[in-house]
mmCIF file of C-alpha atoms in Angstrom:
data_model
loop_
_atom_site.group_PDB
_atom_site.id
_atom_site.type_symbol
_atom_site.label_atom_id
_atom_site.label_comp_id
_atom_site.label_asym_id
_atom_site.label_seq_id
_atom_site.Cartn_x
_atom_site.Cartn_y
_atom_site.Cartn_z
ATOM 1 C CA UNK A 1 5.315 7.538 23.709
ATOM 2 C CA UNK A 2 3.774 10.047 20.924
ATOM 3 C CA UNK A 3 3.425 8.488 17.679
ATOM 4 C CA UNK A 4 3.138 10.305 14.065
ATOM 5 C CA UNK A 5 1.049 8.938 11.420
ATOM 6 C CA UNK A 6 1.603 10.955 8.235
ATOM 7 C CA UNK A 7 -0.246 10.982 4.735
ATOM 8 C CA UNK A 8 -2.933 9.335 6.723
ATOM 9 C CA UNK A 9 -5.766 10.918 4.785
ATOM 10 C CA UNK A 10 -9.111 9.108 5.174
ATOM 11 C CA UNK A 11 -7.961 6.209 7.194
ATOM 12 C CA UNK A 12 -8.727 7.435 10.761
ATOM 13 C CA UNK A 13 -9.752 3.887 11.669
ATOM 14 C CA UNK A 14 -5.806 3.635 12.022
ATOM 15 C CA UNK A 15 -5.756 6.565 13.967
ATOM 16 C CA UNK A 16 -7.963 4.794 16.545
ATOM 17 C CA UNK A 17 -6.449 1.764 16.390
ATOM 18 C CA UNK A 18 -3.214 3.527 17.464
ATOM 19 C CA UNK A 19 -4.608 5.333 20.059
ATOM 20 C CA UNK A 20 -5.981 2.128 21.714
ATOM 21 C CA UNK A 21 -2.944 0.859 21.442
ATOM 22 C CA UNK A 22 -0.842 3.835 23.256
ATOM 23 C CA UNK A 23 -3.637 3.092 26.043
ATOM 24 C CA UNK A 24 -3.209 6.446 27.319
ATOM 25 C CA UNK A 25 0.533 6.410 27.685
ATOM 26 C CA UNK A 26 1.211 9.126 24.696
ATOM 27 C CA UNK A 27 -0.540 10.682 21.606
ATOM 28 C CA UNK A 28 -1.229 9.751 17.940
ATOM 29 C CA UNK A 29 -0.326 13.121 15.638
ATOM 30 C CA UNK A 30 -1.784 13.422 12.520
ATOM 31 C CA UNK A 31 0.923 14.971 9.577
ATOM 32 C CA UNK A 32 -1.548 16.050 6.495
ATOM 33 C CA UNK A 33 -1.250 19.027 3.240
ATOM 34 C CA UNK A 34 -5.052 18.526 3.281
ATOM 35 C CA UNK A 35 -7.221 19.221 6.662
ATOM 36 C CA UNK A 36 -10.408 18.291 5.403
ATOM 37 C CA UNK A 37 -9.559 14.510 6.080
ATOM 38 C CA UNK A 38 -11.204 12.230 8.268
ATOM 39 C CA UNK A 39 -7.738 10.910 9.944
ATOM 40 C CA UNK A 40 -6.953 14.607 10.945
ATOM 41 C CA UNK A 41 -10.209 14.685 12.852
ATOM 42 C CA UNK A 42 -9.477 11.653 14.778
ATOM 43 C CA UNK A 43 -6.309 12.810 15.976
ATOM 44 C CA UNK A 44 -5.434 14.122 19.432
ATOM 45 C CA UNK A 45 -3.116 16.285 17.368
ATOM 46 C CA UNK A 46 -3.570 17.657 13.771
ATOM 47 C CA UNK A 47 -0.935 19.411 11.867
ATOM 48 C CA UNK A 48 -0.936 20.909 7.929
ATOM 49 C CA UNK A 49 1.956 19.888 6.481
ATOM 50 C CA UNK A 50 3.301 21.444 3.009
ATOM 51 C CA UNK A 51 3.272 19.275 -0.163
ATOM 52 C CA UNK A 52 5.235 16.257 0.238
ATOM 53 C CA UNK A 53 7.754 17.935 -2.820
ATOM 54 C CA UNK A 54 8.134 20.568 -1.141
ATOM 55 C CA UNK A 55 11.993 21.454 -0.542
ATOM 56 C CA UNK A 56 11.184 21.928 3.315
ATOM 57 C CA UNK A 57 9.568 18.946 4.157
ATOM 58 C CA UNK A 58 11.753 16.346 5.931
ATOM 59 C CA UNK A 59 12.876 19.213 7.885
ATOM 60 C CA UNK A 60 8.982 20.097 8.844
ATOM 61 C CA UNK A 61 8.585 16.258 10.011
ATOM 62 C CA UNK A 62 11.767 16.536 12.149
ATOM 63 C CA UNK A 63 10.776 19.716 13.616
ATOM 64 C CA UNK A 64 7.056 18.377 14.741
ATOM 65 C CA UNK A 65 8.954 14.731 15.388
ATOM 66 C CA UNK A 66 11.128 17.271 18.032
ATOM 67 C CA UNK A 67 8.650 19.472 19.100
ATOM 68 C CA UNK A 68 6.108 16.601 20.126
ATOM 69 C CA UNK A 69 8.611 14.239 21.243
ATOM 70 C CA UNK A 70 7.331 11.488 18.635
ATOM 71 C CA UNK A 71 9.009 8.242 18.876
ATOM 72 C CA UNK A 72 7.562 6.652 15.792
ATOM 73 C CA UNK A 73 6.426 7.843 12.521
ATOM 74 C CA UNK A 74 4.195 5.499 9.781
ATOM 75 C CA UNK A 75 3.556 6.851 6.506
ATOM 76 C CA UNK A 76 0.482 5.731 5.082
ATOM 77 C CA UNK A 77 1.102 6.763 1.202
ATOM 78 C CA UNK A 78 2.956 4.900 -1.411
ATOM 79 C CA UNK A 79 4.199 8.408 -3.275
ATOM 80 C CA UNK A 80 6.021 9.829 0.176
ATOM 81 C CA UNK A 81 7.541 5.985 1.394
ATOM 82 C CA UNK A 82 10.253 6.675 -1.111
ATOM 83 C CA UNK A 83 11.005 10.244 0.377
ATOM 84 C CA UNK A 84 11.123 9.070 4.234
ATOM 85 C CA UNK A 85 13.184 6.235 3.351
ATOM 86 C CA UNK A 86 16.141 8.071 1.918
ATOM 87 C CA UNK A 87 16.014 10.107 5.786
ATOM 88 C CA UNK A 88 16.073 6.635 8.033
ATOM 89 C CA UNK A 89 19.369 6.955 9.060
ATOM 90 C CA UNK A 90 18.391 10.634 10.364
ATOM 91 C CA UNK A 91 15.584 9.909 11.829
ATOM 92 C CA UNK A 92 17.043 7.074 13.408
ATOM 93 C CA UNK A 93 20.330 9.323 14.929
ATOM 94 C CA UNK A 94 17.694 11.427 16.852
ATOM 95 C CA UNK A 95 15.775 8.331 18.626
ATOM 96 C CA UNK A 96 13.176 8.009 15.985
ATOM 97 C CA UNK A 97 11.796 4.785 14.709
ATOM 98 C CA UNK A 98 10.562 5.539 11.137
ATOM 99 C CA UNK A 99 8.324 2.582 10.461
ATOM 100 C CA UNK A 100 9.373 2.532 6.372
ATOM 101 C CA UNK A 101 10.713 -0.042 4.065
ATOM 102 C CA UNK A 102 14.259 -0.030 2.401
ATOM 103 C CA UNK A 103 13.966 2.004 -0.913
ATOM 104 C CA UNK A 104 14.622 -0.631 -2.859
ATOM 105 C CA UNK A 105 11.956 -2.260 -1.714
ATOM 106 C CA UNK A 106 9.783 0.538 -2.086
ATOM 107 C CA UNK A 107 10.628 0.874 -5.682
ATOM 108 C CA UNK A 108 10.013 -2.827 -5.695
ATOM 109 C CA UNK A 109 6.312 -2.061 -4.305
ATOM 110 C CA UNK A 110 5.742 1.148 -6.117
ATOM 111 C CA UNK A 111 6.542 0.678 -9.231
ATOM 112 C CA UNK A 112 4.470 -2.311 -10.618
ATOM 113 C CA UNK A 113 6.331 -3.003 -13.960
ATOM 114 C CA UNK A 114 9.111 -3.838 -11.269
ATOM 115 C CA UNK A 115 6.853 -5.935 -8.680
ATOM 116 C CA UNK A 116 6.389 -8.186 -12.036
ATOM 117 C CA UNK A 117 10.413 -8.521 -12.184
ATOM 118 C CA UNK A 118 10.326 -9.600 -9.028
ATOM 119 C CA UNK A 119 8.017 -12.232 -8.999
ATOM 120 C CA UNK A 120 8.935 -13.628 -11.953
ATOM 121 C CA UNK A 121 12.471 -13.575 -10.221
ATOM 122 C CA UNK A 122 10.898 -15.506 -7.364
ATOM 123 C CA UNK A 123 9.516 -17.972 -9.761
ATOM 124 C CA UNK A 124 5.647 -16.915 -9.222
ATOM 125 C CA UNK A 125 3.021 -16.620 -11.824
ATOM 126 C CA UNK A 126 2.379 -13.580 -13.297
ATOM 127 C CA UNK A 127 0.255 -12.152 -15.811
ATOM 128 C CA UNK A 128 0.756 -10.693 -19.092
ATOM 129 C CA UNK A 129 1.931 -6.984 -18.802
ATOM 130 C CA UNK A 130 3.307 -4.382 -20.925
ATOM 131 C CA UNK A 131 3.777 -0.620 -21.106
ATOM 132 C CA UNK A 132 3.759 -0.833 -25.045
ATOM 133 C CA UNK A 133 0.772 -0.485 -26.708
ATOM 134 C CA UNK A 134 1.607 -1.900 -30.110
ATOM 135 C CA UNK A 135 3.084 -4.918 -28.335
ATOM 136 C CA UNK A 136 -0.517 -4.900 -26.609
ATOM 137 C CA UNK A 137 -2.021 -5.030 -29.778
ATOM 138 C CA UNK A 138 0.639 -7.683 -30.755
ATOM 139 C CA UNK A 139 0.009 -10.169 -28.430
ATOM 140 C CA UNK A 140 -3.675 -9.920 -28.910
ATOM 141 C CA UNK A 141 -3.419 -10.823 -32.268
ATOM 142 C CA UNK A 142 -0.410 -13.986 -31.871
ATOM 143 C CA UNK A 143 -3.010 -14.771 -28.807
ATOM 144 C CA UNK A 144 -0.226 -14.335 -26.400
ATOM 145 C CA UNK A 145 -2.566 -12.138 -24.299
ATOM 146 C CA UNK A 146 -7.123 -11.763 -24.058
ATOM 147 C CA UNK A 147 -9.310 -9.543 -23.813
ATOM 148 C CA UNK A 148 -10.425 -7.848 -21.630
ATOM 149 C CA UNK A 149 -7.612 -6.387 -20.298
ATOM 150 C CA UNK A 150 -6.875 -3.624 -17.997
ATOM 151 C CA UNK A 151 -5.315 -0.273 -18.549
ATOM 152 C CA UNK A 152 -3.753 1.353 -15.516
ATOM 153 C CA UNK A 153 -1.077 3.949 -13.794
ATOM 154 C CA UNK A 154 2.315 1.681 -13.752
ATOM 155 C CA UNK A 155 2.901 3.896 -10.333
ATOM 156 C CA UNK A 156 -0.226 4.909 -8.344
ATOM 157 C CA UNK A 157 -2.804 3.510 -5.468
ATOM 158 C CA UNK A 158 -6.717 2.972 -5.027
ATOM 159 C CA UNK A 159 -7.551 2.474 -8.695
ATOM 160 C CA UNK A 160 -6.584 5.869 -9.681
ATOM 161 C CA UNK A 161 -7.485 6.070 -13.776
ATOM 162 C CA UNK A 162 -8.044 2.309 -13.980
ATOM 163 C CA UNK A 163 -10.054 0.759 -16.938
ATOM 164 C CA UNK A 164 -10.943 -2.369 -18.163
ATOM 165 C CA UNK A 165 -10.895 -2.789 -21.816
ATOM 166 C CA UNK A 166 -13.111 -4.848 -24.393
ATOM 167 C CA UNK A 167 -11.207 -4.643 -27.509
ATOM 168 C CA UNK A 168 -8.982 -2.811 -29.809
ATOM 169 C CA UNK A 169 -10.800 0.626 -30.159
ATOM 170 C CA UNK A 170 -11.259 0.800 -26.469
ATOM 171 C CA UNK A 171 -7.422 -0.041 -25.579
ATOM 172 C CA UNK A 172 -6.283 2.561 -27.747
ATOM 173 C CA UNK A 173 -8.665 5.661 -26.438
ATOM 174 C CA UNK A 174 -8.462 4.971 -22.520
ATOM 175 C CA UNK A 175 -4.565 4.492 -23.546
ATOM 176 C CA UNK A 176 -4.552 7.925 -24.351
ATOM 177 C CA UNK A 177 -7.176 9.306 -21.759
ATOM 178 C CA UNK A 178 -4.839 7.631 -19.024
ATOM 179 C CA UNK A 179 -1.755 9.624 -19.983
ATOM 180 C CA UNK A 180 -3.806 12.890 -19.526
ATOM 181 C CA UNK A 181 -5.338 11.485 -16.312
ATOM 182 C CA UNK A 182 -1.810 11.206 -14.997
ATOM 183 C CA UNK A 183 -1.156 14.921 -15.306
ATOM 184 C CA UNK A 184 -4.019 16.331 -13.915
ATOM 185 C CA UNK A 185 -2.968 13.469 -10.946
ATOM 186 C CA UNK A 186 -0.622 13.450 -8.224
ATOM 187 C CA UNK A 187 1.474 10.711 -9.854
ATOM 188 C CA UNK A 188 3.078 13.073 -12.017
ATOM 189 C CA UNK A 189 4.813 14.410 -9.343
ATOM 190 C CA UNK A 190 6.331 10.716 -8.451
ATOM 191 C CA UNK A 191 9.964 10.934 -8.462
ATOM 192 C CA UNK A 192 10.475 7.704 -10.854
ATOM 193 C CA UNK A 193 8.139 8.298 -13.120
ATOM 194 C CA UNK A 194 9.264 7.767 -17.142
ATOM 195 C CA UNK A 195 6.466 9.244 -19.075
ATOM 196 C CA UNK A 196 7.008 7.026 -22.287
ATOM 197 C CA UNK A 197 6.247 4.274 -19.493
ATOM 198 C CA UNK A 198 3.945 5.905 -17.125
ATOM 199 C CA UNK A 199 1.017 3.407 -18.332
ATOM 200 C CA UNK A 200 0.352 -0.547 -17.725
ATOM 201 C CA UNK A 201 -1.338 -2.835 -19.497
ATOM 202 C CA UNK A 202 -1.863 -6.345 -18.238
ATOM 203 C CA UNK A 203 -4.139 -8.752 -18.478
ATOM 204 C CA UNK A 204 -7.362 -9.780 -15.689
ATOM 205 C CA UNK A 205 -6.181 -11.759 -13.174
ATOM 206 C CA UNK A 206 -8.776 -15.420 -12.953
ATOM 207 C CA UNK A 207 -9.684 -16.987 -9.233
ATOM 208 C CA UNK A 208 -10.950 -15.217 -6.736
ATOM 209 C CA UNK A 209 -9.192 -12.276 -5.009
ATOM 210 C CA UNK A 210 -7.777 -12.143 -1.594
ATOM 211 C CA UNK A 211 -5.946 -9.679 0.942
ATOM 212 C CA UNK A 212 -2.518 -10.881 2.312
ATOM 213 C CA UNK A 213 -1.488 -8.705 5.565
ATOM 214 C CA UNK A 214 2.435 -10.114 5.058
ATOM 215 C CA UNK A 215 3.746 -8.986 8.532
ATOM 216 C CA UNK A 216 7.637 -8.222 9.133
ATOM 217 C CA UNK A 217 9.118 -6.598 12.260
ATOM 218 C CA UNK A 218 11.328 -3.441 11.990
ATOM 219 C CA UNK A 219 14.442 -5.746 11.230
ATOM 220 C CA UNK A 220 12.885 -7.401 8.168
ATOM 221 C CA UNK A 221 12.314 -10.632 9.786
ATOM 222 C CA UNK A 222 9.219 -12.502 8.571
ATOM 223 C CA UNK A 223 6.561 -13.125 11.590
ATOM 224 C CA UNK A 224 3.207 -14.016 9.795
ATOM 225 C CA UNK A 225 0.711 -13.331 7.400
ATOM 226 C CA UNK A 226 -2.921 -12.861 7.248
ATOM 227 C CA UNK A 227 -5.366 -14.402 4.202
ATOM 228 C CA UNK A 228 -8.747 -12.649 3.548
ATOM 229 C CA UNK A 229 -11.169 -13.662 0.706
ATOM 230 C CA UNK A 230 -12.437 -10.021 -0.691
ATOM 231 C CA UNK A 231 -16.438 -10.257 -1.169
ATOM 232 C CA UNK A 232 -16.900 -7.038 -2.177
ATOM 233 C CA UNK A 233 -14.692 -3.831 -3.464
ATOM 234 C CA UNK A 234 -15.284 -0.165 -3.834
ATOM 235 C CA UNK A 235 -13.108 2.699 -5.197
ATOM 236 C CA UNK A 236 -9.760 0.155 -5.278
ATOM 237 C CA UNK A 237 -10.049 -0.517 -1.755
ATOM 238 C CA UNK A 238 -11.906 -3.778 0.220
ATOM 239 C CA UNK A 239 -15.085 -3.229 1.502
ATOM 240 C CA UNK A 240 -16.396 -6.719 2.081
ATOM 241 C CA UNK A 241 -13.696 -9.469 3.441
ATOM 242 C CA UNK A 242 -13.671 -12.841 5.522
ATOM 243 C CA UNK A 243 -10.529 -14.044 6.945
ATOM 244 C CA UNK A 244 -9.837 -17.304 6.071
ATOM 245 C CA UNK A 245 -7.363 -20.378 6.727
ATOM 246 C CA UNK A 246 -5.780 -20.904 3.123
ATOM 247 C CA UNK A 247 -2.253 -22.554 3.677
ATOM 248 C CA UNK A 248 -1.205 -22.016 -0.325
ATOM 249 C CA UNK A 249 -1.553 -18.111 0.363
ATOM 250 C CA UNK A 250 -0.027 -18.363 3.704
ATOM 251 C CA UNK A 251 3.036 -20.121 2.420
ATOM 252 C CA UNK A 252 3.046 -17.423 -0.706
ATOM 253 C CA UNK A 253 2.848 -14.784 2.070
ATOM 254 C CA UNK A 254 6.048 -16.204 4.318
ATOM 255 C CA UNK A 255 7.925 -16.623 0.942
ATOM 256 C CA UNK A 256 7.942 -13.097 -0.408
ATOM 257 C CA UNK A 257 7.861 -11.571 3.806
ATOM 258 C CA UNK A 258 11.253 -13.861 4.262
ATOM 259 C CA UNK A 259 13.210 -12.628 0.499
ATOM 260 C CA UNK A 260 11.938 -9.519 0.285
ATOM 261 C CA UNK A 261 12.957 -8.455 3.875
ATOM 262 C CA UNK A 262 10.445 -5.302 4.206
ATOM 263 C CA UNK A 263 9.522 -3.497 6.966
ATOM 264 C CA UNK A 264 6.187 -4.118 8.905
ATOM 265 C CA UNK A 265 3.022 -4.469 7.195
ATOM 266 C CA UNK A 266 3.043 -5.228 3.157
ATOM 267 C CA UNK A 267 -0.541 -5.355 1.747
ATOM 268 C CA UNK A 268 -0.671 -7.716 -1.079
ATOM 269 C CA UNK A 269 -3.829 -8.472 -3.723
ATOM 270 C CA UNK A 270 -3.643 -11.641 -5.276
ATOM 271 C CA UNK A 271 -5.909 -13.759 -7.295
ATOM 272 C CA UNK A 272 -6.365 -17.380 -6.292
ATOM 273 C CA UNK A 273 -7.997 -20.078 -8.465
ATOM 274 C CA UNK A 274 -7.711 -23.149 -6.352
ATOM 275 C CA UNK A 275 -4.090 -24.361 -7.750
ATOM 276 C CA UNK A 276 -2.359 -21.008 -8.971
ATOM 277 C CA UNK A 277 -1.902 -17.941 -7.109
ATOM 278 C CA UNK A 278 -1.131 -15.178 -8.998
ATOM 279 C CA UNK A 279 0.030 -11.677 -7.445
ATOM 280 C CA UNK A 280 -1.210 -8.396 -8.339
ATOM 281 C CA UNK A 281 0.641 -5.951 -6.949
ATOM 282 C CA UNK A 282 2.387 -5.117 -3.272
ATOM 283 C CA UNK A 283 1.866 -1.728 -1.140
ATOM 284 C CA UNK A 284 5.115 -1.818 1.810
ATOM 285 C CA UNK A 285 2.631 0.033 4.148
ATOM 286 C CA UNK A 286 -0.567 -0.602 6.115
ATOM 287 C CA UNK A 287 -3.641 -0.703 3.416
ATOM 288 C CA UNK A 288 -7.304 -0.878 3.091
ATOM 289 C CA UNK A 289 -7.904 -4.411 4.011
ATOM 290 C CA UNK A 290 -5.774 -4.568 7.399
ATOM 291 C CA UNK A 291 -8.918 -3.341 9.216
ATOM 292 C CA UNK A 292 -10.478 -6.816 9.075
ATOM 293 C CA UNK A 293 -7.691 -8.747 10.235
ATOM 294 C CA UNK A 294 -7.426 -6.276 13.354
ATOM 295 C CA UNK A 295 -11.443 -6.650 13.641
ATOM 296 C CA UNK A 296 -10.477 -10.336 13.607
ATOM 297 C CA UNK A 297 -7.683 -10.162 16.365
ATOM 298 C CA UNK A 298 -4.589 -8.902 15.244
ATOM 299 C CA UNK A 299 -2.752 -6.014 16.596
ATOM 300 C CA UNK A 300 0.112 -4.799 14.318
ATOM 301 C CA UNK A 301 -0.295 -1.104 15.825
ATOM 302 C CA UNK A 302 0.326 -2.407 19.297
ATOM 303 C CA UNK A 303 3.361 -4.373 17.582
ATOM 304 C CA UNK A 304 4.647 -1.282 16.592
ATOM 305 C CA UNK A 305 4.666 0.516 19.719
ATOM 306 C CA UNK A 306 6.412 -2.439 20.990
ATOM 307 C CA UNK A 307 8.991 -2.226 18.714
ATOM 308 C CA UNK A 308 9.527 1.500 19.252
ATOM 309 C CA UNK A 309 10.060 0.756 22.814
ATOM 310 C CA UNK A 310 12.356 -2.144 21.684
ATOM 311 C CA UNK A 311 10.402 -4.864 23.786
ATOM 312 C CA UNK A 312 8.751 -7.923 22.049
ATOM 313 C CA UNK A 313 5.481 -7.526 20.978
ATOM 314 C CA UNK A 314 2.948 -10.089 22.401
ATOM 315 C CA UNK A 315 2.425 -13.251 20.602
ATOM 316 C CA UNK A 316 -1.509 -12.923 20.536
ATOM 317 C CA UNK A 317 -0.845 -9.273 17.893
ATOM 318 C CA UNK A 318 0.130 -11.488 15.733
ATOM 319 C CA UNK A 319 -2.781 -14.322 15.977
ATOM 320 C CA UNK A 320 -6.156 -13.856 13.728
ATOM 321 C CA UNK A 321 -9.588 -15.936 13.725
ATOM 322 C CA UNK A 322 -11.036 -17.245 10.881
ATOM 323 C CA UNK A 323 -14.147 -16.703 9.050
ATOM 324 C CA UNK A 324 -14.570 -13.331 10.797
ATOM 325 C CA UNK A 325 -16.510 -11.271 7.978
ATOM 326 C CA UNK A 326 -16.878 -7.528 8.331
ATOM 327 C CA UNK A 327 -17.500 -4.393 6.208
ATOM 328 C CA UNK A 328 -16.565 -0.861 5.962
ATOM 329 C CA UNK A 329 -19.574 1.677 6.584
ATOM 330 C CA UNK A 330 -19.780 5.470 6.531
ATOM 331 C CA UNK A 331 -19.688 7.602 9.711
ATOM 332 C CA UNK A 332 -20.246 11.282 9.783
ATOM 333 C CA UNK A 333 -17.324 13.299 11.681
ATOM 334 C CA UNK A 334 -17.554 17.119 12.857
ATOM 335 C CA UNK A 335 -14.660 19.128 12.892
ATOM 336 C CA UNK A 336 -13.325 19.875 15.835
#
């Protein structure tokens, strides 16, 4: 069974991890616009694929889904979930398991102005966020809000144009700078996007902060969910974590996996303080920190594959150990 990871950019760790799991019984294909990426390397197959806007492309994914006889696709960027998830039904008429989240719940995911609706219709803590900056300003002053605060995309991944703010001068100028960043970014091409709206501002998060893994199978049933304490971070993404046994953020993790119903892996930062957990935001795909819960056990690849071949994945993909710590280091790769 071939499978097809697209948008996988620099994450070729996945790209091994899915090749392990195949075990030599099919191929992983790599679907990228740019070939100088590390995940294209990795691949037994690498294919340049045109911009994800472009008019053509569902029908390119089909045609290299055909050609290669690829039985499940997993799209590894928030911007193109949206796109692939209008298509499921077509993919799905031609024998194709596209590994992707309802829309709705990728506009859920996406869109954080709406992952704060959603909590606060689940009855979780939340912080203070607006899109305003006057009512910023506003609720500094009535002392509704602190400083600092941060100043980020409301739709966009791995800390694209985020700041962190002192004070009054600095809220207004990185306000600004943000809304050019976004045009010069590939965010402005999201197909959601409200310009008037296009920026957060929300206040820092207190506790320390921890990876959830919240793990679904293709039918939206919950099945687990794995807890690691981030030690370090780099460019948005984890680069130090420990798994660890924290009921609180496993029970948080089976709550939003059983009412939000997505599909597979949803990566989820939250900040814990020892009584409150408070969510950051929700990505409905593999992220950054699943490498060390699958460095600490788990398998959700192999679950995938399973699922493609509708058998039930083995209990033990789903089973971590605690207090595994491990890091993310740098490897040189030559192109093929």
């Amino acid at each position: 069974m071939n499978v097809l990871l697209t948008c996988a950019g620099r994450r070729n760790y996945l790209v091994d991890y899915f090749k392990e799991a195949l075990n030599g019984e099919g191929e992983v294909y790599v679907l990228n616009s740019n070939t100088d990426s590390a995940s294209m390397i990795a691949a037994d197959e690498a294919i340049e694929a045109p911009f994800l806007y472009a008019p053509n492309y569902i029908n390119f994914v089909l045609d290299v889904c055909t050609k290669y006889d690829i039985k499940l696709v997993v799209s590894l960027f928030d911007i193109e979930l949206p796109i692939l998830s209008r298509q499921k039904k077509m993919f799905e008429s031609k024998g194709i398991l596209l590994a992707v989240s309802d829309e709705e719940v990728i506009r859920i995911c996406n869109d954080k102005l709406l992952t704060i609706d959603y909590l606060n219709k689940m009855k979780l803590p939340t912080l203070y966020t607006t899109t305003n900056l006057n009512d910023a300003i506003e609720a500094i002053i009535n002392m509704k809000a602190s400083y600092p605060l941060f100043i980020k995309p409301r739709w966009g991944m791995g800390s694209i144009a985020i700041q962190m703010v002192e004070n009054e001068e600095e809220l207004r100028f990185f306000y600004n700078k943000i809304r050019k960043d976004i045009d010069k970014s590939y965010i402005k091409h999201y197909d959601s996007i409200i310009v008037e709206e296009s920026i957060i501002i929300q206040e820092r998060a207190k506790g320390q902060e921890y990876g959830l893994d919240i793990i679904n199978d293709m039918k939206g049933n919950y099945i687990t969910t794995f807890v690691k304490m981030k030690i370090e971070m780099r460019s948005g993404e984890t680069d130090v974590a420990m798994t660890v046994d924290n009921k609180a953020l496993y029970d948080l993790g089976a709550m939003i996996g059983k009412d939000l119903k997505h599909i597979g892996n949803l990566d989820v930062d939250v900040f814990w303080d020892g009584s409150k957990a408070v969510v950051l935001e929700m990505n409905a795909r593999f992220g950054g920190g699943y490498p060390f819960s699958h460095l600490a056990g788990a398998n959700i690849p192999k679950a995938y594959i399973s699922w493609a071949k509708n058998e039930v994945p083995e209990v033990s993909n789903f089973v971590i150990n605690t207090g595994v710590k491990s890091l993310k280091g740098i490897k040189m790769l030559l192109f093929k």
